[in-house]
PDB file of C-alpha atoms in Angstrom:
ATOM      1  CA  GLY A   1     -38.473 -24.279 -51.866  1.00  0.00           C
ATOM      2  CA  LEU A   2     -40.602 -24.836 -48.770  1.00  0.00           C
ATOM      3  CA  ALA A   3     -38.377 -27.727 -47.625  1.00  0.00           C
ATOM      4  CA  LEU A   4     -35.299 -25.495 -47.945  1.00  0.00           C
ATOM      5  CA  GLN A   5     -36.980 -22.750 -45.888  1.00  0.00           C
ATOM      6  CA  VAL A   6     -37.979 -25.274 -43.200  1.00  0.00           C
ATOM      7  CA  ARG A   7     -34.428 -26.658 -43.100  1.00  0.00           C
ATOM      8  CA  ALA A   8     -32.987 -23.103 -42.830  1.00  0.00           C
ATOM      9  CA  LEU A   9     -35.420 -22.262 -40.010  1.00  0.00           C
ATOM     10  CA  LEU A  10     -34.589 -25.513 -38.190  1.00  0.00           C
ATOM     11  CA  ALA A  11     -30.855 -24.819 -38.565  1.00  0.00           C
ATOM     12  CA  ARG A  12     -31.367 -21.277 -37.255  1.00  0.00           C
ATOM     13  CA  ALA A  13     -33.431 -22.569 -34.323  1.00  0.00           C
ATOM     14  CA  ALA A  14     -30.737 -25.140 -33.502  1.00  0.00           C
ATOM     15  CA  ALA A  15     -28.003 -22.469 -33.659  1.00  0.00           C
ATOM     16  CA  HIS A  16     -30.103 -20.199 -31.437  1.00  0.00           C
ATOM     17  CA  ALA A  17     -30.654 -23.018 -28.924  1.00  0.00           C
ATOM     18  CA  GLU A  18     -26.911 -23.784 -28.922  1.00  0.00           C
ATOM     19  CA  ALA A  19     -26.088 -20.095 -28.417  1.00  0.00           C
ATOM     20  CA  GLN A  20     -28.568 -19.935 -25.516  1.00  0.00           C
ATOM     21  CA  THR A  21     -26.961 -23.004 -23.938  1.00  0.00           C
ATOM     22  CA  ARG A  22     -23.477 -21.455 -24.289  1.00  0.00           C
ATOM     23  CA  ILE A  23     -24.719 -18.145 -22.791  1.00  0.00           C
ATOM     24  CA  GLN A  24     -26.232 -20.020 -19.827  1.00  0.00           C
ATOM     25  CA  ARG A  25     -22.994 -21.963 -19.357  1.00  0.00           C
ATOM     26  CA  LEU A  26     -20.924 -18.747 -19.447  1.00  0.00           C
ATOM     27  CA  GLN A  27     -23.361 -17.016 -17.077  1.00  0.00           C
ATOM     28  CA  GLY A  28     -23.023 -19.970 -14.717  1.00  0.00           C
ATOM     29  CA  ARG A  29     -19.229 -19.662 -14.840  1.00  0.00           C
ATOM     30  CA  LEU A  30     -19.459 -15.897 -14.231  1.00  0.00           C
ATOM     31  CA  ASP A  31     -21.762 -16.447 -11.230  1.00  0.00           C
ATOM     32  CA  ASP A  32     -19.334 -19.052  -9.860  1.00  0.00           C
ATOM     33  CA  TRP A  33     -16.397 -16.674 -10.363  1.00  0.00           C
ATOM     34  CA  GLU A  34     -18.230 -13.787  -8.655  1.00  0.00           C
ATOM     35  CA  HIS A  35     -19.142 -16.090  -5.763  1.00  0.00           C
ATOM     36  CA  GLU A  36     -15.522 -17.225  -5.443  1.00  0.00           C
ATOM     37  CA  GLU A  37     -14.358 -13.575  -5.478  1.00  0.00           C
ATOM     38  CA  ARG A  38     -16.849 -12.689  -2.714  1.00  0.00           C
ATOM     39  CA  VAL A  39     -15.768 -15.679  -0.638  1.00  0.00           C
ATOM     40  CA  ARG A  40     -12.082 -14.789  -1.212  1.00  0.00           C
ATOM     41  CA  ASP A  41     -12.707 -11.177  -0.149  1.00  0.00           C
ATOM     42  CA  GLN A  42     -14.561 -12.323   2.969  1.00  0.00           C
ATOM     43  CA  LEU A  43     -11.765 -14.764   3.830  1.00  0.00           C
ATOM     44  CA  VAL A  44      -9.075 -12.082   3.397  1.00  0.00           C
ATOM     45  CA  HIS A  45     -11.136  -9.681   5.496  1.00  0.00           C
ATOM     46  CA  MET A  46     -11.720 -12.260   8.257  1.00  0.00           C
ATOM     47  CA  LEU A  47      -8.096 -13.381   8.179  1.00  0.00           C
ATOM     48  CA  VAL A  48      -6.717  -9.851   8.550  1.00  0.00           C
ATOM     49  CA  HIS A  49      -9.173  -8.845  11.263  1.00  0.00           C
ATOM     50  CA  ASP A  50      -8.582 -12.059  13.182  1.00  0.00           C
ATOM     51  CA  LEU A  51      -4.813 -11.636  12.883  1.00  0.00           C
ATOM     52  CA  LYS A  52      -4.547  -7.944  13.822  1.00  0.00           C
ATOM     53  CA  ASN A  53      -5.513  -8.235  17.494  1.00  0.00           C
ATOM     54  CA  PRO A  54      -3.219 -11.140  18.457  1.00  0.00           C
ATOM     55  CA  ILE A  55      -0.304  -9.689  16.461  1.00  0.00           C
ATOM     56  CA  THR A  56      -0.730  -6.303  18.173  1.00  0.00           C
ATOM     57  CA  ALA A  57      -0.902  -8.060  21.558  1.00  0.00           C
ATOM     58  CA  VAL A  58       2.295 -10.019  20.827  1.00  0.00           C
ATOM     59  CA  MET A  59       4.083  -6.784  19.798  1.00  0.00           C
ATOM     60  CA  GLY A  60       3.043  -5.109  23.055  1.00  0.00           C
ATOM     61  CA  LEU A  61       4.180  -8.050  25.181  1.00  0.00           C
ATOM     62  CA  LEU A  62       7.534  -8.247  23.389  1.00  0.00           C
ATOM     63  CA  GLU A  63       8.059  -4.515  23.974  1.00  0.00           C
ATOM     64  CA  ILE A  64       7.371  -4.909  27.722  1.00  0.00           C
ATOM     65  CA  VAL A  65       9.809  -7.827  28.005  1.00  0.00           C
ATOM     66  CA  GLU A  66      12.432  -6.042  25.864  1.00  0.00           C
ATOM     67  CA  ASP A  67      12.382  -3.043  28.225  1.00  0.00           C
ATOM     68  CA  ASP A  68      12.787  -5.211  31.345  1.00  0.00           C
ATOM     69  CA  SER A  69      16.198  -4.522  32.922  1.00  0.00           C
ATOM     70  CA  ARG A  70      16.536  -8.180  33.973  1.00  0.00           C
ATOM     71  CA  VAL A  71      16.772  -9.328  30.324  1.00  0.00           C
ATOM     72  CA  PRO A  72      20.400  -9.953  29.214  1.00  0.00           C
ATOM     73  CA  ALA A  73      21.697  -7.872  26.296  1.00  0.00           C
ATOM     74  CA  ASP A  74      21.983 -10.836  23.894  1.00  0.00           C
ATOM     75  CA  LEU A  75      18.357 -11.855  24.559  1.00  0.00           C
ATOM     76  CA  ARG A  76      17.218  -8.237  24.235  1.00  0.00           C
ATOM     77  CA  GLU A  77      18.600  -8.192  20.692  1.00  0.00           C
ATOM     78  CA  LEU A  78      16.621 -11.354  19.849  1.00  0.00           C
ATOM     79  CA  LEU A  79      13.469  -9.804  21.327  1.00  0.00           C
ATOM     80  CA  LYS A  80      14.007  -6.701  19.172  1.00  0.00           C
ATOM     81  CA  ILE A  81      14.251  -8.870  16.040  1.00  0.00           C
ATOM     82  CA  ALA A  82      11.106 -10.772  17.082  1.00  0.00           C
ATOM     83  CA  ARG A  83       9.235  -7.475  17.562  1.00  0.00           C
ATOM     84  CA  ASP A  84      10.371  -6.109  14.190  1.00  0.00           C
ATOM     85  CA  GLU A  85       9.316  -9.310  12.419  1.00  0.00           C
ATOM     86  CA  THR A  86       5.931  -9.201  14.184  1.00  0.00           C
ATOM     87  CA  GLY A  87       5.519  -5.611  12.972  1.00  0.00           C
ATOM     88  CA  HIS A  88       6.365  -6.759   9.447  1.00  0.00           C
ATOM     89  CA  LEU A  89       3.650  -9.432   9.718  1.00  0.00           C
ATOM     90  CA  LEU A  90       1.108  -6.810  10.802  1.00  0.00           C
ATOM     91  CA  HIS A  91       2.050  -4.552   7.857  1.00  0.00           C
ATOM     92  CA  LEU A  92       1.707  -7.460   5.426  1.00  0.00           C
ATOM     93  CA  SER A  93      -1.758  -8.429   6.620  1.00  0.00           C
ATOM     94  CA  VAL A  94      -3.113  -4.851   6.614  1.00  0.00           C
ATOM     95  CA  ASN A  95      -1.650  -4.128   3.159  1.00  0.00           C
ATOM     96  CA  MET A  96      -3.172  -7.334   1.800  1.00  0.00           C
ATOM     97  CA  LEU A  97      -6.642  -6.202   2.893  1.00  0.00           C
ATOM     98  CA  ASP A  98      -6.174  -2.662   1.554  1.00  0.00           C
ATOM     99  CA  VAL A  99      -4.884  -3.794  -1.846  1.00  0.00           C
ATOM    100  CA  ARG A 100      -7.967  -6.017  -2.237  1.00  0.00           C
ATOM    101  CA  LYS A 101     -10.245  -3.128  -1.218  1.00  0.00           C
ATOM    102  CA  MET A 102      -8.640  -0.678  -3.631  1.00  0.00           C
ATOM    103  CA  GLN A 103      -8.653  -3.130  -6.521  1.00  0.00           C
ATOM    104  CA  ALA A 104     -12.386  -3.629  -5.929  1.00  0.00           C
ATOM    105  CA  GLY A 105     -12.962   0.149  -5.637  1.00  0.00           C
ATOM    106  CA  LYS A 106     -14.234  -0.246  -2.066  1.00  0.00           C
ATOM    107  CA  MET A 107     -11.743   2.010  -0.272  1.00  0.00           C
ATOM    108  CA  ARG A 108     -13.076   5.533   0.071  1.00  0.00           C
ATOM    109  CA  LEU A 109     -10.627   8.371   0.673  1.00  0.00           C
ATOM    110  CA  ARG A 110     -11.362  11.038   3.283  1.00  0.00           C
ATOM    111  CA  PRO A 111      -9.339  13.914   1.817  1.00  0.00           C
ATOM    112  CA  GLU A 112      -8.685  17.156   3.694  1.00  0.00           C
ATOM    113  CA  LEU A 113      -6.338  20.122   3.342  1.00  0.00           C
ATOM    114  CA  VAL A 114      -2.804  19.224   4.464  1.00  0.00           C
ATOM    115  CA  PHE A 115      -0.414  22.094   5.348  1.00  0.00           C
ATOM    116  CA  SER A 116       3.351  22.059   6.063  1.00  0.00           C
ATOM    117  CA  PRO A 117       3.128  21.258   9.824  1.00  0.00           C
ATOM    118  CA  MET A 118       0.741  18.357   9.215  1.00  0.00           C
ATOM    119  CA  PHE A 119       3.207  16.753   6.786  1.00  0.00           C
ATOM    120  CA  GLY A 120       5.728  16.698   9.628  1.00  0.00           C
ATOM    121  CA  GLU A 121       3.166  15.079  11.939  1.00  0.00           C
ATOM    122  CA  VAL A 122       2.176  12.449   9.355  1.00  0.00           C
ATOM    123  CA  ILE A 123       5.852  11.556   8.744  1.00  0.00           C
ATOM    124  CA  ALA A 124       6.463  11.268  12.510  1.00  0.00           C
ATOM    125  CA  GLN A 125       3.457   8.929  12.838  1.00  0.00           C
ATOM    126  CA  ALA A 126       4.657   6.838   9.879  1.00  0.00           C
ATOM    127  CA  ARG A 127       8.095   6.507  11.503  1.00  0.00           C
ATOM    128  CA  GLY A 128       6.402   5.318  14.684  1.00  0.00           C
ATOM    129  CA  ASP A 129       4.458   2.721  12.673  1.00  0.00           C
ATOM    130  CA  VAL A 130       7.687   1.308  11.213  1.00  0.00           C
ATOM    131  CA  GLY A 131       9.056   0.702  14.700  1.00  0.00           C
ATOM    132  CA  SER A 132      12.322   0.211  16.535  1.00  0.00           C
ATOM    133  CA  GLY A 133      14.397  -0.833  13.484  1.00  0.00           C
ATOM    134  CA  LEU A 134      14.716   2.848  12.572  1.00  0.00           C
ATOM    135  CA  ARG A 135      16.896   3.424  15.654  1.00  0.00           C
ATOM    136  CA  ASP A 136      19.748   1.926  13.625  1.00  0.00           C
ATOM    137  CA  ARG A 137      19.173   4.235  10.627  1.00  0.00           C
ATOM    138  CA  LEU A 138      20.130   7.880  10.098  1.00  0.00           C
ATOM    139  CA  MET A 139      16.859   9.700   9.388  1.00  0.00           C
ATOM    140  CA  ASP A 140      16.828  13.146   7.768  1.00  0.00           C
ATOM    141  CA  VAL A 141      13.409  14.778   7.286  1.00  0.00           C
ATOM    142  CA  GLN A 142      12.895  18.167   5.645  1.00  0.00           C
ATOM    143  CA  VAL A 143       9.466  19.682   4.964  1.00  0.00           C
ATOM    144  CA  ALA A 144       9.544  22.968   3.040  1.00  0.00           C
ATOM    145  CA  PRO A 145       7.848  25.744   5.080  1.00  0.00           C
ATOM    146  CA  GLY A 146       4.778  27.596   3.836  1.00  0.00           C
ATOM    147  CA  LEU A 147       3.585  24.934   1.397  1.00  0.00           C
ATOM    148  CA  SER A 148       0.329  25.545  -0.432  1.00  0.00           C
ATOM    149  CA  PRO A 149      -2.367  23.229   0.969  1.00  0.00           C
ATOM    150  CA  THR A 150      -2.443  19.732  -0.496  1.00  0.00           C
ATOM    151  CA  ARG A 151      -5.603  17.677  -0.872  1.00  0.00           C
ATOM    152  CA  ALA A 152      -4.963  14.263   0.702  1.00  0.00           C
ATOM    153  CA  ASP A 153      -6.250  11.684   3.171  1.00  0.00           C
ATOM    154  CA  PRO A 154      -3.769  11.995   6.093  1.00  0.00           C
ATOM    155  CA  GLU A 155      -4.366   8.448   7.343  1.00  0.00           C
ATOM    156  CA  ILE A 156      -3.763   6.864   3.920  1.00  0.00           C
ATOM    157  CA  LEU A 157      -0.749   9.153   3.366  1.00  0.00           C
ATOM    158  CA  ARG A 158       0.656   7.989   6.707  1.00  0.00           C
ATOM    159  CA  ARG A 159       0.311   4.373   5.581  1.00  0.00           C
ATOM    160  CA  VAL A 160       1.954   5.100   2.206  1.00  0.00           C
ATOM    161  CA  LEU A 161       4.917   6.760   3.935  1.00  0.00           C
ATOM    162  CA  ALA A 162       5.189   3.947   6.508  1.00  0.00           C
ATOM    163  CA  ASN A 163       5.459   1.467   3.628  1.00  0.00           C
ATOM    164  CA  LEU A 164       8.105   3.533   1.825  1.00  0.00           C
ATOM    165  CA  ILE A 165      10.140   4.070   5.024  1.00  0.00           C
ATOM    166  CA  SER A 166       9.844   0.360   5.887  1.00  0.00           C
ATOM    167  CA  ASN A 167      10.966  -0.527   2.356  1.00  0.00           C
ATOM    168  CA  ALA A 168      14.002   1.790   2.716  1.00  0.00           C
ATOM    169  CA  MET A 169      14.855   0.222   6.065  1.00  0.00           C
ATOM    170  CA  LYS A 170      14.669  -3.315   4.640  1.00  0.00           C
ATOM    171  CA  HIS A 171      17.091  -2.444   1.847  1.00  0.00           C
ATOM    172  CA  THR A 172      19.684  -0.621   3.959  1.00  0.00           C
ATOM    173  CA  SER A 173      22.032  -1.994   6.576  1.00  0.00           C
ATOM    174  CA  THR A 174      22.666  -0.698  10.127  1.00  0.00           C
ATOM    175  CA  GLY A 175      23.835   2.930   9.973  1.00  0.00           C
ATOM    176  CA  GLY A 176      22.213   3.444   6.570  1.00  0.00           C
ATOM    177  CA  ALA A 177      20.683   6.823   5.715  1.00  0.00           C
ATOM    178  CA  ILE A 178      17.017   7.475   4.887  1.00  0.00           C
ATOM    179  CA  ARG A 179      16.148  10.963   3.599  1.00  0.00           C
ATOM    180  CA  ILE A 180      12.586  12.321   3.334  1.00  0.00           C
ATOM    181  CA  ARG A 181      11.814  15.546   1.475  1.00  0.00           C
ATOM    182  CA  VAL A 182       8.487  17.365   1.015  1.00  0.00           C
ATOM    183  CA  GLY A 183       8.331  20.263  -1.429  1.00  0.00           C
ATOM    184  CA  GLN A 184       6.302  21.661  -4.320  1.00  0.00           C
ATOM    185  CA  GLN A 185       6.930  22.213  -7.995  1.00  0.00           C
ATOM    186  CA  ASP A 186       4.896  22.350 -11.205  1.00  0.00           C
ATOM    187  CA  GLY A 187       1.671  22.873  -9.214  1.00  0.00           C
ATOM    188  CA  GLN A 188       2.045  19.631  -7.246  1.00  0.00           C
ATOM    189  CA  THR A 189       3.364  18.445  -3.907  1.00  0.00           C
ATOM    190  CA  HIS A 190       6.357  16.128  -4.248  1.00  0.00           C
ATOM    191  CA  ILE A 191       7.323  13.710  -1.468  1.00  0.00           C
ATOM    192  CA  SER A 192      10.494  11.643  -1.820  1.00  0.00           C
ATOM    193  CA  VAL A 193      11.876   8.839   0.341  1.00  0.00           C
ATOM    194  CA  ALA A 194      15.519   8.092  -0.518  1.00  0.00           C
ATOM    195  CA  ASP A 195      17.988   5.559   0.901  1.00  0.00           C
ATOM    196  CA  ASP A 196      21.667   4.789   0.347  1.00  0.00           C
ATOM    197  CA  GLY A 197      21.099   1.032   0.306  1.00  0.00           C
ATOM    198  CA  GLU A 198      21.698  -1.803  -2.124  1.00  0.00           C
ATOM    199  CA  GLY A 199      19.638  -0.372  -4.993  1.00  0.00           C
ATOM    200  CA  ILE A 200      17.210  -2.232  -7.254  1.00  0.00           C
ATOM    201  CA  PRO A 201      18.229  -4.379 -10.256  1.00  0.00           C
ATOM    202  CA  GLU A 202      17.081  -2.671 -13.462  1.00  0.00           C
ATOM    203  CA  GLU A 203      15.098  -5.749 -14.548  1.00  0.00           C
ATOM    204  CA  ASP A 204      13.013  -5.625 -11.339  1.00  0.00           C
ATOM    205  CA  ILE A 205      11.848  -2.009 -11.737  1.00  0.00           C
ATOM    206  CA  PRO A 206       8.999  -2.547 -14.295  1.00  0.00           C
ATOM    207  CA  ASN A 207       7.142  -4.926 -11.936  1.00  0.00           C
ATOM    208  CA  LEU A 208       8.071  -3.193  -8.697  1.00  0.00           C
ATOM    209  CA  PHE A 209       4.575  -1.894  -7.904  1.00  0.00           C
ATOM    210  CA  ALA A 210       2.738  -5.122  -8.795  1.00  0.00           C
ATOM    211  CA  ALA A 211       1.786  -7.295  -5.818  1.00  0.00           C
ATOM    212  CA  PHE A 212       3.503 -10.698  -5.767  1.00  0.00           C
ATOM    213  CA  GLU A 213       5.778  -9.806  -8.693  1.00  0.00           C
ATOM    214  CA  GLN A 214       8.584  -8.210  -6.681  1.00  0.00           C
ATOM    215  CA  SER A 215      10.720 -11.328  -6.356  1.00  0.00           C
ATOM    216  CA  ARG A 216      13.641  -9.728  -4.520  1.00  0.00           C
ATOM    217  CA  LEU A 217      15.389 -10.951  -1.429  1.00  0.00           C
ATOM    218  CA  THR A 218      16.145  -8.042   0.885  1.00  0.00           C
ATOM    219  CA  LEU A 219      19.526  -7.436   2.492  1.00  0.00           C
ATOM    220  CA  HIS A 220      18.217  -9.232   5.553  1.00  0.00           C
ATOM    221  CA  GLY A 221      17.250 -12.413   3.713  1.00  0.00           C
ATOM    222  CA  ARG A 222      13.524 -11.700   3.780  1.00  0.00           C
ATOM    223  CA  PHE A 223      11.465 -12.382   0.651  1.00  0.00           C
ATOM    224  CA  ASP A 224       9.544  -9.251  -0.351  1.00  0.00           C
ATOM    225  CA  THR A 225       6.057  -9.789  -1.822  1.00  0.00           C
ATOM    226  CA  GLY A 226       5.775  -6.189  -3.052  1.00  0.00           C
ATOM    227  CA  MET A 227       2.350  -5.906  -1.391  1.00  0.00           C
ATOM    228  CA  GLY A 228       3.332  -2.644   0.362  1.00  0.00           C
ATOM    229  CA  LEU A 229       4.453  -0.963  -2.864  1.00  0.00           C
ATOM    230  CA  ALA A 230       1.310  -2.177  -4.663  1.00  0.00           C
ATOM    231  CA  PHE A 231      -0.726  -0.437  -1.936  1.00  0.00           C
ATOM    232  CA  CYS A 232       1.350   2.758  -2.351  1.00  0.00           C
ATOM    233  CA  LYS A 233       0.706   2.888  -6.106  1.00  0.00           C
ATOM    234  CA  LEU A 234      -3.045   2.290  -5.782  1.00  0.00           C
ATOM    235  CA  ALA A 235      -3.355   4.829  -2.933  1.00  0.00           C
ATOM    236  CA  VAL A 236      -1.368   7.589  -4.687  1.00  0.00           C
ATOM    237  CA  GLU A 237      -3.259   7.116  -7.969  1.00  0.00           C
ATOM    238  CA  GLU A 238      -6.564   7.198  -6.058  1.00  0.00           C
ATOM    239  CA  HIS A 239      -5.493  10.684  -4.896  1.00  0.00           C
ATOM    240  CA  GLY A 240      -4.901  11.717  -8.520  1.00  0.00           C
ATOM    241  CA  GLY A 241      -1.118  11.568  -8.171  1.00  0.00           C
ATOM    242  CA  ARG A 242       1.601   9.244  -9.375  1.00  0.00           C
ATOM    243  CA  ILE A 243       4.600   7.417  -7.921  1.00  0.00           C
ATOM    244  CA  TRP A 244       7.885   6.344  -9.496  1.00  0.00           C
ATOM    245  CA  VAL A 245      11.313   5.035  -8.535  1.00  0.00           C
ATOM    246  CA  GLU A 246      14.907   5.879  -9.470  1.00  0.00           C
ATOM    247  CA  SER A 247      17.616   3.464  -8.433  1.00  0.00           C
ATOM    248  CA  GLY A 248      21.145   2.300  -9.093  1.00  0.00           C
ATOM    249  CA  ARG A 249      22.902  -0.816  -7.802  1.00  0.00           C
ATOM    250  CA  GLY A 250      25.067   0.088  -4.846  1.00  0.00           C
ATOM    251  CA  VAL A 251      23.957   3.738  -5.019  1.00  0.00           C
ATOM    252  CA  GLY A 252      20.547   3.605  -3.367  1.00  0.00           C
ATOM    253  CA  THR A 253      16.896   4.142  -4.236  1.00  0.00           C
ATOM    254  CA  THR A 254      14.546   7.137  -4.331  1.00  0.00           C
ATOM    255  CA  PHE A 255      10.767   6.789  -4.411  1.00  0.00           C
ATOM    256  CA  THR A 256       8.924   9.978  -5.378  1.00  0.00           C
ATOM    257  CA  LEU A 257       5.193  10.579  -5.271  1.00  0.00           C
ATOM    258  CA  THR A 258       3.073  13.555  -6.287  1.00  0.00           C
ATOM    259  CA  LEU A 259      -0.186  14.800  -4.789  1.00  0.00           C
ATOM    260  CA  PRO A 260      -2.525  17.457  -6.190  1.00  0.00           C
ATOM    261  CA  LEU A 261      -2.794  20.867  -4.575  1.00  0.00           C
ATOM    262  CA  ALA A 262      -6.169  21.975  -3.222  1.00  0.00           C
ATOM    263  CA  ALA A 263      -8.286  24.110  -5.552  1.00  0.00           C
ATOM    264  CA  ASP A 264      -8.794  27.780  -4.536  1.00  0.00           C
ATOM    265  CA  SER A 265     -12.502  27.123  -3.882  1.00  0.00           C
ATOM    266  CA  GLU A 266     -11.620  24.344  -1.438  1.00  0.00           C
ATOM    267  CA  GLU A 267      -9.257  26.660   0.468  1.00  0.00           C
ATOM    268  CA  GLU A 268     -12.044  29.270   0.760  1.00  0.00           C
ATOM    269  CA  ASP A 269     -14.542  26.649   1.961  1.00  0.00           C
ATOM    270  CA  ASP A 270     -12.036  25.401   4.533  1.00  0.00           C
ATOM    271  CA  PHE A 271     -11.356  28.957   5.753  1.00  0.00           C
ATOM    272  CA  VAL A 272     -15.095  29.659   6.137  1.00  0.00           C
ATOM    273  CA  GLU A 273     -15.486  26.376   8.030  1.00  0.00           C
ATOM    274  CA  LEU A 274     -12.679  27.383  10.433  1.00  0.00           C
ATOM    275  CA  LEU A 275     -14.338  30.761  11.102  1.00  0.00           C
ATOM    276  CA  SER A 276     -17.807  29.291  11.701  1.00  0.00           C
TER     277      SER A 276
END
């Protein structure tokens, strides 16, 4: 009986030792993975910050040369394309950093009360961010007057809209129409960005908002990583809203997002702050 007990205890001790070894091995792997994630985040951060300044400088120089009256018309067109592509590169790098931040829960919103006029300002800024390519598109913007205040981070909202407008531009040809509407229904603010472009294949829609899974070639032969739409989804959901898409081949595409309205107490606090 004693021998059996000793054997059982030895077997239990061996199993415990093996379990401890496996736990240590798994902990080591987890530490390695966390280290790799930190290094990857630092590399992405360094890469984007190191890229932003030279890209912005190149865009500025191209704009100066493009506006020079001595440049022939055919070269001016090439300069315009170069500037648009440089802007696309800047958008890609910034979105890459923001998607990583949001996935890690490190991007903090700075929400404030947004009224009808501010929506117009944010849309105008977003259009400016997209750049000169919009000159060839028919833009129609309508913001409903007298909207109830919306709780949102204007800077993040500007970036979301810039991505949606840029996406519409990429999937429409010269002379294409882009329509932006801001209104309210069901206790929420609805913002839609619609185009009359090529439309999205039905099989692509489920993965549309996942970074690196949007394997579509745009009308202009540019591969689209989907990074911008991934940022839009994360940013809108961080606000407590949602975003979806409706599309038909050859008919066009409409992206719609919702944002929560400000609570009555927040409106009162904001009013008191304005008076003080």
